mmCIF file of C-alpha atoms in Angstrom:
data_model
loop_
_atom_site.group_PDB
_atom_site.id
_atom_site.type_symbol
_atom_site.label_atom_id
_atom_site.label_comp_id
_atom_site.label_asym_id
_atom_site.label_seq_id
_atom_site.Cartn_x
_atom_site.Cartn_y
_atom_site.Cartn_z
ATOM 1 C CA UNK J 1 -22.882 -7.618 28.934
ATOM 2 C CA UNK J 2 -22.390 -3.991 29.899
ATOM 3 C CA UNK J 3 -19.877 -4.807 32.696
ATOM 4 C CA UNK J 4 -18.086 -8.014 33.883
ATOM 5 C CA UNK J 5 -20.475 -8.213 36.903
ATOM 6 C CA UNK J 6 -23.610 -7.986 34.634
ATOM 7 C CA UNK J 7 -25.767 -5.696 32.658
ATOM 8 C CA UNK J 8 -26.647 -2.119 34.036
ATOM 9 C CA UNK J 9 -30.352 -2.799 34.473
ATOM 10 C CA UNK J 10 -29.691 -5.948 36.534
ATOM 11 C CA UNK J 11 -26.961 -4.313 38.705
ATOM 12 C CA UNK J 12 -29.190 -1.333 39.320
ATOM 13 C CA UNK J 13 -32.234 -3.554 40.342
ATOM 14 C CA UNK J 14 -30.051 -5.548 42.632
ATOM 15 C CA UNK J 15 -28.611 -2.384 44.254
ATOM 16 C CA UNK J 16 -25.226 -3.359 43.267
ATOM 17 C CA UNK J 17 -24.813 -0.168 41.050
ATOM 18 C CA UNK J 18 -26.285 3.140 41.715
ATOM 19 C CA UNK J 19 -28.554 4.417 39.068
ATOM 20 C CA UNK J 20 -27.266 7.547 37.522
ATOM 21 C CA UNK J 21 -28.812 10.464 35.552
ATOM 22 C CA UNK J 22 -27.243 10.778 32.115
ATOM 23 C CA UNK J 23 -28.471 14.458 31.964
ATOM 24 C CA UNK J 24 -26.267 15.136 35.023
ATOM 25 C CA UNK J 25 -23.196 13.490 33.319
ATOM 26 C CA UNK J 26 -23.709 15.541 30.039
ATOM 27 C CA UNK J 27 -24.138 18.859 32.002
ATOM 28 C CA UNK J 28 -21.071 17.969 34.055
ATOM 29 C CA UNK J 29 -19.032 17.475 30.894
ATOM 30 C CA UNK J 30 -20.157 20.418 29.107
ATOM 31 C CA UNK J 31 -19.656 22.822 31.845
ATOM 32 C CA UNK J 32 -16.169 21.369 32.715
ATOM 33 C CA UNK J 33 -13.458 23.917 31.371
ATOM 34 C CA UNK J 34 -10.943 21.214 31.326
ATOM 35 C CA UNK J 35 -13.178 18.989 28.949
ATOM 36 C CA UNK J 36 -13.211 21.866 26.466
ATOM 37 C CA UNK J 37 -9.565 22.463 26.677
ATOM 38 C CA UNK J 38 -9.064 18.849 25.953
ATOM 39 C CA UNK J 39 -11.466 18.931 23.103
ATOM 40 C CA UNK J 40 -9.660 21.917 21.542
ATOM 41 C CA UNK J 41 -6.242 20.277 22.085
ATOM 42 C CA UNK J 42 -7.335 17.167 20.443
ATOM 43 C CA UNK J 43 -8.702 19.030 17.518
ATOM 44 C CA UNK J 44 -5.343 20.539 17.038
ATOM 45 C CA UNK J 45 -3.801 17.060 16.379
ATOM 46 C CA UNK J 46 -6.590 14.556 15.345
ATOM 47 C CA UNK J 47 -8.429 17.282 13.571
ATOM 48 C CA UNK J 48 -5.214 18.051 11.651
ATOM 49 C CA UNK J 49 -4.669 14.562 10.817
ATOM 50 C CA UNK J 50 -8.330 14.212 9.345
ATOM 51 C CA UNK J 51 -7.491 17.369 7.308
ATOM 52 C CA UNK J 52 -4.277 16.333 5.926
ATOM 53 C CA UNK J 53 -5.671 12.881 5.003
ATOM 54 C CA UNK J 54 -8.295 14.595 2.883
ATOM 55 C CA UNK J 55 -5.917 17.258 1.158
ATOM 56 C CA UNK J 56 -2.560 15.718 0.943
ATOM 57 C CA UNK J 57 -3.133 13.632 -2.129
ATOM 58 C CA UNK J 58 -4.327 16.672 -4.076
ATOM 59 C CA UNK J 59 -1.616 18.791 -2.747
ATOM 60 C CA UNK J 60 1.052 16.379 -4.141
ATOM 61 C CA UNK J 61 -0.795 15.687 -7.474
ATOM 62 C CA UNK J 62 -2.276 19.074 -8.400
ATOM 63 C CA UNK J 63 0.347 21.353 -6.942
ATOM 64 C CA UNK J 64 3.613 19.343 -6.814
ATOM 65 C CA UNK J 65 2.819 17.904 -10.435
ATOM 66 C CA UNK J 66 3.315 14.292 -9.867
ATOM 67 C CA UNK J 67 1.184 11.267 -11.011
ATOM 68 C CA UNK J 68 -1.999 10.434 -8.713
ATOM 69 C CA UNK J 69 -0.205 6.978 -8.098
ATOM 70 C CA UNK J 70 2.989 8.678 -6.603
ATOM 71 C CA UNK J 71 0.923 11.371 -4.977
ATOM 72 C CA UNK J 72 -1.102 8.669 -3.208
ATOM 73 C CA UNK J 73 2.025 7.009 -1.890
ATOM 74 C CA UNK J 74 3.473 10.374 -0.568
ATOM 75 C CA UNK J 75 0.040 11.096 1.098
ATOM 76 C CA UNK J 76 0.026 7.874 2.832
ATOM 77 C CA UNK J 77 3.168 8.612 4.520
ATOM 78 C CA UNK J 78 1.220 10.951 6.832
ATOM 79 C CA UNK J 79 -1.071 8.240 8.056
ATOM 80 C CA UNK J 80 1.790 5.490 8.180
ATOM 81 C CA UNK J 81 3.271 7.436 11.070
ATOM 82 C CA UNK J 82 0.755 6.023 13.254
ATOM 83 C CA UNK J 83 2.782 2.816 13.278
ATOM 84 C CA UNK J 84 4.930 4.158 15.840
ATOM 85 C CA UNK J 85 4.461 7.930 16.645
ATOM 86 C CA UNK J 86 1.323 7.768 18.829
ATOM 87 C CA UNK J 87 3.031 5.142 20.939
ATOM 88 C CA UNK J 88 6.023 7.412 21.049
ATOM 89 C CA UNK J 89 3.989 10.224 22.240
ATOM 90 C CA UNK J 90 2.535 8.211 25.051
ATOM 91 C CA UNK J 91 5.888 7.002 26.232
ATOM 92 C CA UNK J 92 7.167 10.580 26.309
ATOM 93 C CA UNK J 93 4.152 11.783 28.372
ATOM 94 C CA UNK J 94 4.667 8.809 30.690
ATOM 95 C CA UNK J 95 8.337 9.722 31.044
ATOM 96 C CA UNK J 96 7.514 13.212 31.804
ATOM 97 C CA UNK J 97 4.796 12.221 34.271
ATOM 98 C CA UNK J 98 7.378 9.962 36.101
ATOM 99 C CA UNK J 99 9.898 12.880 36.417
ATOM 100 C CA UNK J 100 7.731 15.896 36.935
ATOM 101 C CA UNK J 101 4.182 14.604 37.518
ATOM 102 C CA UNK J 102 0.914 16.072 35.666
ATOM 103 C CA UNK J 103 2.962 19.201 34.943
ATOM 104 C CA UNK J 104 5.343 17.199 32.916
ATOM 105 C CA UNK J 105 2.496 15.690 30.897
ATOM 106 C CA UNK J 106 1.118 19.090 30.088
ATOM 107 C CA UNK J 107 4.615 20.524 29.036
ATOM 108 C CA UNK J 108 5.352 17.651 26.818
ATOM 109 C CA UNK J 109 1.972 17.962 25.070
ATOM 110 C CA UNK J 110 2.459 21.713 24.594
ATOM 111 C CA UNK J 111 5.940 21.309 23.322
ATOM 112 C CA UNK J 112 4.944 18.657 20.837
ATOM 113 C CA UNK J 113 1.967 20.641 19.643
ATOM 114 C CA UNK J 114 4.321 23.742 19.161
ATOM 115 C CA UNK J 115 6.460 21.685 17.121
ATOM 116 C CA UNK J 116 3.533 20.520 15.057
ATOM 117 C CA UNK J 117 2.529 24.035 14.329
ATOM 118 C CA UNK J 118 5.961 25.013 13.352
ATOM 119 C CA UNK J 119 6.068 22.147 10.838
ATOM 120 C CA UNK J 120 2.742 23.323 9.432
ATOM 121 C CA UNK J 121 4.109 26.754 8.864
ATOM 122 C CA UNK J 122 7.271 25.379 7.402
ATOM 123 C CA UNK J 123 5.069 23.287 4.813
ATOM 124 C CA UNK J 124 3.109 26.167 3.921
ATOM 125 C CA UNK J 125 6.037 28.483 3.539
ATOM 126 C CA UNK J 126 7.863 26.036 1.317
ATOM 127 C CA UNK J 127 5.554 27.022 -1.633
ATOM 128 C CA UNK J 128 4.100 30.412 -0.626
ATOM 129 C CA UNK J 129 6.328 32.471 -3.046
ATOM 130 C CA UNK J 130 5.491 30.128 -6.067
ATOM 131 C CA UNK J 131 2.509 30.057 -8.551
ATOM 132 C CA UNK J 132 -0.107 27.515 -7.976
ATOM 133 C CA UNK J 133 -3.091 26.204 -10.183
ATOM 134 C CA UNK J 134 -5.532 28.389 -8.155
ATOM 135 C CA UNK J 135 -8.111 29.587 -8.407
ATOM 136 C CA UNK J 136 -9.582 26.829 -10.632
ATOM 137 C CA UNK J 137 -11.652 29.360 -12.580
ATOM 138 C CA UNK J 138 -8.530 30.537 -14.526
ATOM 139 C CA UNK J 139 -8.575 30.116 -18.286
ATOM 140 C CA UNK J 140 -7.060 26.798 -19.202
ATOM 141 C CA UNK J 141 -4.130 26.628 -21.473
ATOM 142 C CA UNK J 142 -2.760 23.852 -23.918
ATOM 143 C CA UNK J 143 -1.368 20.814 -22.185
ATOM 144 C CA UNK J 144 2.317 19.436 -22.620
ATOM 145 C CA UNK J 145 3.795 16.260 -21.626
ATOM 146 C CA UNK J 146 7.450 16.064 -20.503
ATOM 147 C CA UNK J 147 9.007 12.880 -22.112
ATOM 148 C CA UNK J 148 12.318 11.472 -20.852
ATOM 149 C CA UNK J 149 15.367 12.146 -22.864
ATOM 150 C CA UNK J 150 16.132 8.524 -23.267
ATOM 151 C CA UNK J 151 19.081 7.519 -25.709
ATOM 152 C CA UNK J 152 16.689 5.641 -28.060
ATOM 153 C CA UNK J 153 14.577 8.749 -28.446
ATOM 154 C CA UNK J 154 17.463 10.841 -29.268
ATOM 155 C CA UNK J 155 18.847 8.297 -31.630
ATOM 156 C CA UNK J 156 15.845 7.960 -33.875
ATOM 157 C CA UNK J 157 14.569 11.590 -33.587
ATOM 158 C CA UNK J 158 11.540 10.614 -31.226
ATOM 159 C CA UNK J 159 10.219 13.653 -29.289
ATOM 160 C CA UNK J 160 11.517 14.288 -25.817
ATOM 161 C CA UNK J 161 11.498 16.904 -23.181
ATOM 162 C CA UNK J 162 8.572 19.202 -23.149
ATOM 163 C CA UNK J 163 6.261 18.163 -26.071
ATOM 164 C CA UNK J 164 2.919 19.918 -27.095
ATOM 165 C CA UNK J 165 -0.118 17.738 -27.371
ATOM 166 C CA UNK J 166 -1.435 19.882 -30.167
ATOM 167 C CA UNK J 167 1.434 20.448 -32.635
ATOM 168 C CA UNK J 168 4.572 18.729 -33.904
ATOM 169 C CA UNK J 169 2.497 15.834 -35.150
ATOM 170 C CA UNK J 170 0.116 15.646 -32.289
ATOM 171 C CA UNK J 171 -3.529 16.650 -32.413
ATOM 172 C CA UNK J 172 -5.276 17.053 -29.030
ATOM 173 C CA UNK J 173 -7.477 19.431 -27.376
ATOM 174 C CA UNK J 174 -6.253 18.691 -23.866
ATOM 175 C CA UNK J 175 -5.885 21.760 -21.577
ATOM 176 C CA UNK J 176 -4.723 22.226 -18.016
ATOM 177 C CA UNK J 177 -4.828 25.190 -15.546
ATOM 178 C CA UNK J 178 -1.932 27.585 -15.506
ATOM 179 C CA UNK J 179 0.802 25.697 -13.434
ATOM 180 C CA UNK J 180 -1.652 22.835 -13.386
ATOM 181 C CA UNK J 181 -1.235 18.918 -13.836
ATOM 182 C CA UNK J 182 -3.427 16.097 -14.557
ATOM 183 C CA UNK J 183 -3.410 12.608 -15.762
ATOM 184 C CA UNK J 184 -5.113 11.621 -18.941
ATOM 185 C CA UNK J 185 -5.725 8.398 -20.873
ATOM 186 C CA UNK J 186 -3.668 8.310 -23.908
ATOM 187 C CA UNK J 187 -5.423 7.742 -27.194
ATOM 188 C CA UNK J 188 -3.968 5.588 -29.923
ATOM 189 C CA UNK J 189 -3.076 8.806 -31.797
ATOM 190 C CA UNK J 190 -1.259 10.260 -28.792
ATOM 191 C CA UNK J 191 0.618 7.088 -28.264
ATOM 192 C CA UNK J 192 1.747 7.105 -31.883
ATOM 193 C CA UNK J 193 2.870 10.799 -32.058
ATOM 194 C CA UNK J 194 4.495 10.663 -28.614
ATOM 195 C CA UNK J 195 6.009 7.141 -29.296
ATOM 196 C CA UNK J 196 5.068 5.737 -25.960
ATOM 197 C CA UNK J 197 3.212 2.720 -24.750
ATOM 198 C CA UNK J 198 1.929 4.304 -21.541
ATOM 199 C CA UNK J 199 -1.847 4.170 -21.172
ATOM 200 C CA UNK J 200 -1.883 7.075 -18.727
ATOM 201 C CA UNK J 201 0.359 10.299 -19.186
ATOM 202 C CA UNK J 202 0.748 13.192 -17.071
ATOM 203 C CA UNK J 203 0.128 16.486 -18.741
ATOM 204 C CA UNK J 204 1.125 19.838 -17.472
ATOM 205 C CA UNK J 205 1.589 23.518 -18.026
ATOM 206 C CA UNK J 206 5.222 23.769 -19.145
ATOM 207 C CA UNK J 207 7.912 25.995 -17.754
ATOM 208 C CA UNK J 208 8.052 29.433 -19.366
ATOM 209 C CA UNK J 209 10.174 29.593 -22.380
ATOM 210 C CA UNK J 210 10.081 29.254 -26.282
ATOM 211 C CA UNK J 211 10.255 26.195 -28.584
ATOM 212 C CA UNK J 212 9.658 25.342 -32.125
ATOM 213 C CA UNK J 213 5.961 24.150 -32.817
ATOM 214 C CA UNK J 214 5.257 23.287 -36.254
ATOM 215 C CA UNK J 215 8.268 25.105 -37.435
ATOM 216 C CA UNK J 216 7.291 28.273 -35.536
ATOM 217 C CA UNK J 217 9.157 29.712 -32.550
ATOM 218 C CA UNK J 218 6.386 29.696 -30.011
ATOM 219 C CA UNK J 219 6.240 31.064 -26.387
ATOM 220 C CA UNK J 220 5.085 28.104 -24.030
ATOM 221 C CA UNK J 221 4.138 28.378 -20.400
ATOM 222 C CA UNK J 222 2.175 30.963 -18.771
ATOM 223 C CA UNK J 223 2.608 34.484 -17.162
ATOM 224 C CA UNK J 224 1.131 35.877 -13.923
ATOM 225 C CA UNK J 225 -1.910 37.744 -14.846
ATOM 226 C CA UNK J 226 -1.304 40.591 -12.231
ATOM 227 C CA UNK J 227 2.438 41.134 -12.762
ATOM 228 C CA UNK J 228 2.951 39.923 -16.346
ATOM 229 C CA UNK J 229 5.944 38.087 -15.266
ATOM 230 C CA UNK J 230 6.540 34.370 -16.177
ATOM 231 C CA UNK J 231 4.933 31.967 -13.616
ATOM 232 C CA UNK J 232 7.205 30.249 -11.301
ATOM 233 C CA UNK J 233 5.158 27.068 -10.793
ATOM 234 C CA UNK J 234 5.265 24.935 -7.763
ATOM 235 C CA UNK J 235 5.361 21.795 -10.065
ATOM 236 C CA UNK J 236 8.618 22.892 -11.654
ATOM 237 C CA UNK J 237 10.317 23.862 -8.546
ATOM 238 C CA UNK J 238 11.480 20.099 -7.726
ATOM 239 C CA UNK J 239 10.151 20.495 -4.184
ATOM 240 C CA UNK J 240 8.470 17.116 -4.011
ATOM 241 C CA UNK J 241 10.994 15.368 -2.100
ATOM 242 C CA UNK J 242 11.372 18.212 0.394
ATOM 243 C CA UNK J 243 7.660 18.380 0.816
ATOM 244 C CA UNK J 244 7.403 14.640 1.542
ATOM 245 C CA UNK J 245 10.134 14.894 4.260
ATOM 246 C CA UNK J 246 8.420 17.845 5.763
ATOM 247 C CA UNK J 247 4.939 15.915 5.689
ATOM 248 C CA UNK J 248 6.532 12.968 7.503
ATOM 249 C CA UNK J 249 8.077 15.127 10.194
ATOM 250 C CA UNK J 250 4.786 16.943 10.516
ATOM 251 C CA UNK J 251 2.828 13.874 10.854
ATOM 252 C CA UNK J 252 5.256 12.378 13.579
ATOM 253 C CA UNK J 253 4.428 15.605 15.769
ATOM 254 C CA UNK J 254 0.714 15.224 14.902
ATOM 255 C CA UNK J 255 0.582 11.565 16.053
ATOM 256 C CA UNK J 256 2.704 12.108 19.137
ATOM 257 C CA UNK J 257 0.425 14.884 20.275
ATOM 258 C CA UNK J 258 -2.581 12.463 19.851
ATOM 259 C CA UNK J 259 -0.497 9.929 21.841
#
């Protein structure tokens, strides 16, 4: 049933409902300035949410240098704010309407979306001065893995810290973008030389420096192609926790604006 009283066709035939021209409704909506303002406003909140849902995982995994599993959990924080933030936005709008009428609703929406925009800028500025694995057409470099300095590793002389996948007993052709990260499936040979049982390992471009590889003091890490200075990679800046907090606050304002 179209309505509690019956279907449209039956109600229109009986005269209980006036027949309307759908073209008139469409034209009225398209030519209404308020409808366009509402469309743009909703694009600034729900459109941002859809964008973040698509790019947040890649931002954490490729730029922040964490495993895809951890990146997925961090990215999901954005959507999880829907549990309460939309309702909170609706409650704020209702409160402002009670106190100041429709003008209160408009001001509350404007203030929340302004805060949303500020958090977007904060998130972007967090890493703007650091180097990222972009563009993806850059020449790839040998991959390293950062093994934990566990006491048993130190005791038996097992590798720990930044360890090359090609050298010091390991033979692998794995490469990554400068400042890049990716997760690979460890072969039996890699497990043996790294002395790990992990099936999946995170490989990265290491911080700039030097280390002994096959007895030779070797430069590791990459330099900026334009300046020649060592890369200051986002993945080595330890900003993951800060980025997650900013994303959560950003999401709260986005969802409140939708509410």
